[in-house]
Amino acid sequence: MELKRVVVTGLGAITPIGDNVSDYWDSLVNGVSGAADITRFDTSKFKTHFACEVKNYDWTKYFDRKEVRKYDLFAQFGMISADQAIADSGLSKEHADFDQVGVIWSSGIGGLSTLYEEVVSFVSGDGTPRFNPFFIPKMIADITAGHISIKYGFRGPNFATVSACASSANALIDALMYIRLGKAVAFVAGGSEAAISESGVGGFNGMHAISTRNDDPKTASRPFDKDRDGFVMGEGGGGMVFEEMEHALARGAKIYAEVIGGGLSADANHMTSPHPEGYGAYLSMKRALEDAGLKPEEIQHINTHGTSTPLGDISEPQAIVKLFGEHAYNISINSTKSMTGHLLGGAGVVEAIATVLAINNNLVPPTINHFTDDPEIDPKLDFTFNKARHREVTTALSNTFGFGGHNASIIFRKFIP
């Protein structure tokens, strides 16, 4: 069968460096760090005192008191970014059959704060089980997809993807596949996360996964730098509207880019560590290229997973060189996590948004906080260190990898009807 073409018609984001897409992009281009001391709880007994929180978040700007009782913070971020993307797309019942519009919304962890608060309340009480009736629906990772569909009346396929930090990239790739096959005319796809809490920070500290650079939080996320010491936790959400091309053109929609390929793989290696030679990353990128029908030399830009972890920042560049060969040195590579921190299940989509905007603006945001080259990383690769770069970007790839060895790569191209 002939596959449908898929385009991006809406974007939405709430991030540590901007609570809408425009502010997010401006901060990326200008190399703004979202890292600062944590404000939500007392960190004095924790190894890490900082994270990339959404700044000055005020739920009353978005929800009434009755509504917000139903939402964990991760769902709040999800609803906000989905609302933005839908509004940006102009998708309405006037131009679309909502029975044919789906939602795929992800979270790697779900309502961690709700779970923590309910358990603490029970344990500190007299043993009488007085649990909030919204406890379970607020906690489960799939609930945001349900809330979006209920609010808008979208009755197409509706579910969550959970693959740790690759979750929202998986959501985007699933949306691409469903539309290609004619199973829906459009999807609201993305993900959100809000794990900056006592249990979130404590858990990642226990794994020695996050930075402890408490004396200088703004430079703590330093992907591909020799002195990196772990990722910086982030939070927020991102949403994209993917739409069948002819449907989008028929209603006169604004089109940001075309979605032309997705690749998935498993490391089959270790619970938390990447394959040492990046073989899983190599496979996901290779499969994305094959799915898109592209040659390696047709990629100009890669938004890497680039978390600022000791092992991951070595294996991903190795995979890029293995797949792209000499052309790897012509690609503008970056890691926007150097500014946003790591949004975990929301990372894939906020980085895909940055990738689409790089194509739209022919501008690659920087990888900030680079001070010292790592001798284990190929020095000929162009990581766009510390300053944004103007260059033509026709086709770009975004990588997202998760604990458990989950790998997802998605490719966007400048739209040509």
XYZ file of C-alpha atoms in Angstrom:
417
model
C 0.000 0.000 0.000
C 1.054 3.586 -0.529
C 1.960 5.228 2.749
C 0.506 8.642 3.620
C 2.854 11.575 4.056
C 2.929 13.136 7.526
C 3.607 16.752 8.467
C 3.967 18.807 11.648
C 1.229 21.426 12.028
C 1.378 22.356 15.722
C 3.945 22.850 18.492
C 3.620 23.409 22.229
C 6.077 23.437 25.113
C 6.524 24.328 28.757
C 10.170 23.950 29.749
C 12.726 25.149 32.308
C 13.832 27.829 29.832
C 10.487 29.005 28.477
C 6.816 28.300 29.083
C 5.907 28.523 25.398
C 7.597 27.545 22.145
C 8.796 31.041 21.242
C 10.476 31.676 24.601
C 11.899 28.155 24.633
C 13.485 28.654 21.199
C 14.881 32.097 22.076
C 16.526 30.660 25.187
C 18.015 27.759 23.231
C 19.500 30.044 20.603
C 20.949 32.330 23.268
C 22.439 29.518 25.333
C 20.372 30.041 28.482
C 20.757 27.481 31.260
C 17.641 26.447 33.176
C 19.571 25.048 36.148
C 19.175 26.605 39.596
C 18.705 25.611 43.221
C 15.601 23.484 43.786
C 12.716 25.468 45.277
C 10.156 22.699 45.936
C 11.713 21.040 48.976
C 14.631 21.263 51.391
C 17.643 19.724 49.645
C 20.150 20.231 52.465
C 20.461 16.489 53.162
C 20.589 15.491 49.483
C 23.733 15.079 47.400
C 22.245 17.290 44.659
C 20.679 20.651 45.467
C 19.716 21.866 41.994
C 17.695 20.991 38.920
C 16.042 22.590 35.900
C 12.606 23.474 37.281
C 9.900 25.230 35.269
C 10.361 28.790 36.498
C 7.694 30.684 38.451
C 5.065 28.077 37.647
C 1.561 29.192 38.657
C -1.163 26.636 37.995
C -3.888 29.271 38.424
C -2.907 30.694 35.011
C -4.047 27.454 33.390
C -6.575 25.607 35.575
C -9.388 26.240 38.003
C -9.217 24.748 41.488
C -11.713 21.960 40.790
C -9.885 20.885 37.627
C -6.348 20.937 39.001
C -7.279 18.509 41.807
C -7.361 15.781 39.133
C -3.850 16.430 37.795
C -0.422 15.520 39.072
C 2.151 18.095 38.015
C 3.295 15.928 35.094
C -0.282 15.949 33.738
C -0.532 19.717 34.240
C 2.568 20.202 32.107
C 1.110 17.772 29.581
C -2.212 19.573 29.310
C -0.518 22.967 28.953
C 1.821 21.880 26.149
C -0.929 19.916 24.378
C -3.263 22.932 24.541
C -0.555 25.083 22.968
C 0.103 22.593 20.174
C -3.589 22.181 19.350
C -4.162 25.932 19.325
C -1.077 26.425 17.155
C -2.295 23.828 14.669
C -5.735 25.375 14.261
C -7.205 21.872 14.366
C -10.979 22.186 14.818
C -14.215 20.300 14.187
C -14.843 22.629 11.274
C -11.983 21.032 9.321
C -11.430 17.621 10.948
C -13.433 14.578 11.957
C -12.453 14.224 15.622
C -13.269 10.508 15.438
C -10.110 10.361 13.306
C -7.854 12.388 15.633
C -5.811 10.428 18.171
C -3.637 11.164 21.184
C -0.402 9.417 22.150
C 1.022 11.008 25.284
C 3.912 9.641 27.274
C 5.612 9.855 30.619
C 8.572 7.831 31.759
C 7.533 7.881 35.427
C 4.041 9.391 35.742
C 2.723 10.844 38.992
C 5.758 10.303 41.191
C 4.960 13.256 43.474
C 1.381 12.071 43.959
C 2.594 8.584 44.862
C 5.157 9.977 47.310
C 2.694 12.358 48.988
C -0.013 9.720 49.409
C 2.365 7.136 50.845
C 3.956 9.651 53.246
C 0.503 10.760 54.386
C -0.522 7.172 55.091
C 2.700 6.168 56.864
C 2.728 9.288 59.046
C -0.917 8.820 60.061
C -2.596 6.395 62.427
C -2.773 3.588 59.880
C -6.302 4.382 58.750
C -6.363 4.270 54.916
C -7.535 7.756 53.916
C -6.334 7.900 50.334
C -7.338 10.636 47.914
C -9.955 9.348 45.451
C -7.853 10.868 42.664
C -4.696 9.053 43.844
C -4.631 6.267 41.243
C -5.819 8.321 38.217
C -3.328 11.093 39.066
C -0.453 8.625 39.306
C -0.834 6.418 36.218
C 1.335 7.363 33.247
C -1.405 7.074 30.606
C -3.820 9.541 32.195
C -2.733 12.648 30.285
C -3.665 11.062 26.955
C -7.096 10.389 28.407
C -7.504 13.924 29.742
C -6.568 15.457 26.372
C -9.084 13.299 24.527
C -11.835 14.067 27.055
C -11.225 17.813 26.840
C -11.266 17.973 23.041
C -13.415 15.011 22.050
C -10.657 13.240 20.120
C -11.854 9.642 19.587
C -9.018 8.195 17.523
C -6.385 5.815 18.962
C -5.494 6.888 22.485
C -2.680 5.536 24.670
C 0.636 6.205 26.387
C 4.110 5.041 25.470
C 6.476 4.222 28.325
C 10.129 3.617 27.500
C 11.884 5.696 30.156
C 13.638 8.682 28.598
C 12.719 7.549 25.069
C 8.985 7.653 25.878
C 7.930 10.802 24.012
C 10.103 9.995 20.996
C 8.278 6.662 20.876
C 4.983 8.568 21.006
C 5.998 10.623 17.969
C 7.114 7.582 15.985
C 3.900 5.719 16.796
C 1.870 8.724 15.631
C 3.866 8.791 12.393
C 3.158 5.104 11.753
C -0.573 5.276 12.476
C -1.105 8.224 10.140
C 1.010 6.656 7.402
C -1.249 3.606 7.522
C -4.418 5.680 7.321
C -5.541 4.831 10.864
C -6.058 8.522 11.743
C -5.825 11.925 10.052
C -3.996 13.577 12.939
C -2.423 12.938 16.327
C -1.592 15.062 19.310
C 1.650 13.421 20.425
C 4.204 14.218 23.064
C 5.093 13.739 26.682
C 5.589 15.361 30.053
C 7.436 14.723 33.284
C 7.616 16.190 36.786
C 9.992 14.099 38.875
C 11.876 16.874 40.694
C 10.824 15.706 44.142
C 12.377 14.104 47.192
C 11.968 10.617 45.767
C 13.047 11.612 42.253
C 16.233 13.396 43.285
C 16.968 10.843 46.009
C 16.485 7.939 43.623
C 18.762 9.340 40.940
C 21.329 10.281 43.600
C 21.252 6.672 44.758
C 22.126 5.599 41.210
C 24.913 8.217 40.977
C 23.217 9.348 37.744
C 22.831 13.091 38.321
C 25.359 15.858 38.735
C 26.406 17.006 42.199
C 28.031 20.248 40.999
C 26.202 22.255 43.674
C 28.679 25.119 43.584
C 27.861 25.956 39.952
C 24.476 24.598 38.820
C 24.292 26.578 35.582
C 27.356 24.819 34.179
C 26.546 21.391 35.615
C 24.949 20.005 32.453
C 27.986 19.779 30.204
C 27.450 17.157 27.493
C 30.610 15.808 25.844
C 32.863 17.745 28.249
C 35.679 15.829 29.945
C 34.543 16.907 33.424
C 30.841 16.005 33.136
C 29.540 14.219 36.229
C 25.971 13.222 35.388
C 22.780 14.685 33.995
C 20.730 17.511 35.477
C 17.080 16.732 36.158
C 14.556 18.754 34.184
C 10.778 18.914 33.985
C 8.009 20.153 31.713
C 6.340 18.909 28.586
C 6.084 19.192 24.842
C 3.401 18.470 22.300
C 3.304 18.198 18.519
C 0.408 17.836 16.111
C 1.213 15.355 13.355
C -1.187 15.383 10.430
C -1.714 13.585 7.153
C -0.312 15.922 4.502
C -3.351 16.131 2.215
C -5.605 16.750 5.203
C -3.355 19.582 6.388
C -3.144 21.150 2.926
C -6.907 20.920 2.436
C -7.583 22.992 5.539
C -4.779 25.468 4.824
C -2.731 24.524 7.867
C 0.677 25.983 8.623
C 3.287 23.263 8.066
C 6.550 23.322 10.028
C 8.204 20.243 8.530
C 7.590 16.771 7.198
C 8.145 13.695 9.383
C 9.897 11.216 7.134
C 11.357 8.423 9.249
C 11.561 6.699 12.591
C 13.839 3.995 13.942
C 13.697 1.920 17.129
C 16.086 -0.533 18.738
C 17.208 -2.110 22.008
C 20.720 -2.149 23.423
C 20.119 -5.601 24.987
C 23.065 -4.746 27.188
C 22.433 -3.367 30.692
C 19.641 -1.979 32.866
C 20.983 1.595 32.883
C 24.249 1.725 30.899
C 24.292 2.113 27.111
C 25.956 -0.392 24.837
C 29.664 0.482 25.144
C 30.093 0.978 21.376
C 26.663 2.552 20.935
C 25.360 -0.344 18.849
C 21.734 0.212 19.824
C 22.014 3.906 18.948
C 23.610 2.956 15.641
C 20.709 0.614 14.849
C 17.976 3.129 15.685
C 19.583 5.828 13.518
C 20.233 3.348 10.694
C 16.627 2.166 10.779
C 15.368 5.756 10.765
C 17.443 6.499 7.660
C 16.179 3.342 5.968
C 12.592 4.169 6.891
C 13.012 7.649 5.412
C 14.742 6.339 2.284
C 17.746 8.563 2.938
C 21.477 8.258 2.449
C 23.609 9.226 5.462
C 25.028 12.269 3.653
C 21.546 13.806 3.451
C 21.522 14.640 7.199
C 22.833 18.084 8.181
C 21.984 18.171 11.886
C 21.595 15.739 14.795
C 20.057 16.705 18.124
C 21.737 14.062 20.256
C 20.524 12.370 23.411
C 23.644 13.918 24.969
C 22.793 13.718 28.658
C 26.152 14.692 30.221
C 26.738 11.200 31.620
C 30.203 9.604 31.554
C 29.314 6.579 29.381
C 26.420 7.822 27.235
C 28.365 10.797 25.906
C 31.055 8.450 24.589
C 28.871 5.772 23.027
C 26.538 8.056 21.041
C 29.326 9.864 19.126
C 30.865 6.447 18.383
C 27.545 5.367 16.875
C 27.355 8.533 14.773
C 30.835 8.012 13.334
C 30.133 4.320 12.676
C 26.935 5.098 10.747
C 27.808 8.317 8.951
C 31.495 7.725 8.265
C 33.367 10.773 6.957
C 30.089 12.673 6.587
C 29.775 12.655 10.389
C 32.263 15.539 10.448
C 29.982 17.679 8.264
C 26.981 17.305 10.600
C 26.151 19.992 13.168
C 25.618 17.990 16.356
C 24.233 19.451 19.557
C 22.681 18.618 22.918
C 19.907 20.943 24.052
C 19.977 19.136 27.431
C 22.926 21.385 28.207
C 20.262 24.086 28.670
C 16.997 22.346 29.559
C 18.423 19.560 31.656
C 16.988 16.100 31.099
C 13.180 16.052 30.885
C 13.189 12.246 31.120
C 9.972 11.031 29.445
C 9.404 14.517 28.001
C 12.905 14.836 26.543
C 12.264 13.334 23.112
C 9.474 15.695 22.148
C 11.005 18.946 23.426
C 14.176 18.047 21.530
C 12.165 17.141 18.422
C 10.577 20.602 18.614
C 14.055 22.138 18.737
C 15.045 20.019 15.721
C 12.034 21.189 13.704
C 12.759 24.811 14.598
C 16.403 24.370 13.572
C 15.101 23.375 10.126
C 12.674 26.307 10.032
C 15.307 28.854 11.030
C 18.448 27.305 9.472
C 19.987 27.723 12.890
C 21.456 25.058 15.179
C 21.303 25.871 18.923
C 24.538 25.413 20.861
C 25.780 22.791 23.271
C 26.684 25.090 26.152
C 29.069 24.523 29.070
C 31.942 23.096 27.083
C 35.271 23.768 28.770
C 37.544 20.753 28.240
C 37.721 18.284 25.353
C 37.295 14.629 26.250
C 40.102 12.561 24.673
C 37.683 9.600 24.371
C 35.378 11.580 22.036
C 36.303 12.130 18.382
C 37.654 15.717 18.219
C 36.676 16.113 14.549
C 32.957 16.014 15.341
C 31.200 19.381 15.368
C 29.235 19.638 18.631
C 28.213 23.305 18.080
C 29.921 24.166 21.339
C 28.871 27.308 23.215
C 27.461 29.324 20.301
C 24.531 28.798 17.916
C 25.430 28.276 14.258
C 23.672 29.507 11.144
C 23.685 26.876 8.412
C 21.243 25.391 5.954
C 19.327 22.557 7.586
C 17.093 20.645 5.207
C 16.989 17.298 7.009
C 17.681 16.589 10.677
C 17.602 13.680 13.104
C 16.759 13.633 16.808
C 17.940 10.853 19.139
C 16.434 9.787 22.455
C 17.545 6.822 24.555
C 16.165 5.393 27.804
C 17.011 3.176 30.765
C 16.402 -0.419 29.801
C 18.254 0.118 26.530
C 15.358 1.713 24.615
C 16.492 3.745 21.574
C 14.412 5.988 19.308
C 15.486 8.169 16.371
C 13.179 10.388 14.324
C 13.892 12.373 11.138
C 12.322 15.632 9.966
C 12.722 17.379 6.619
C 11.932 20.828 5.308
C 8.463 20.552 3.779
C 8.140 20.510 -0.004
C 4.589 19.757 -1.285
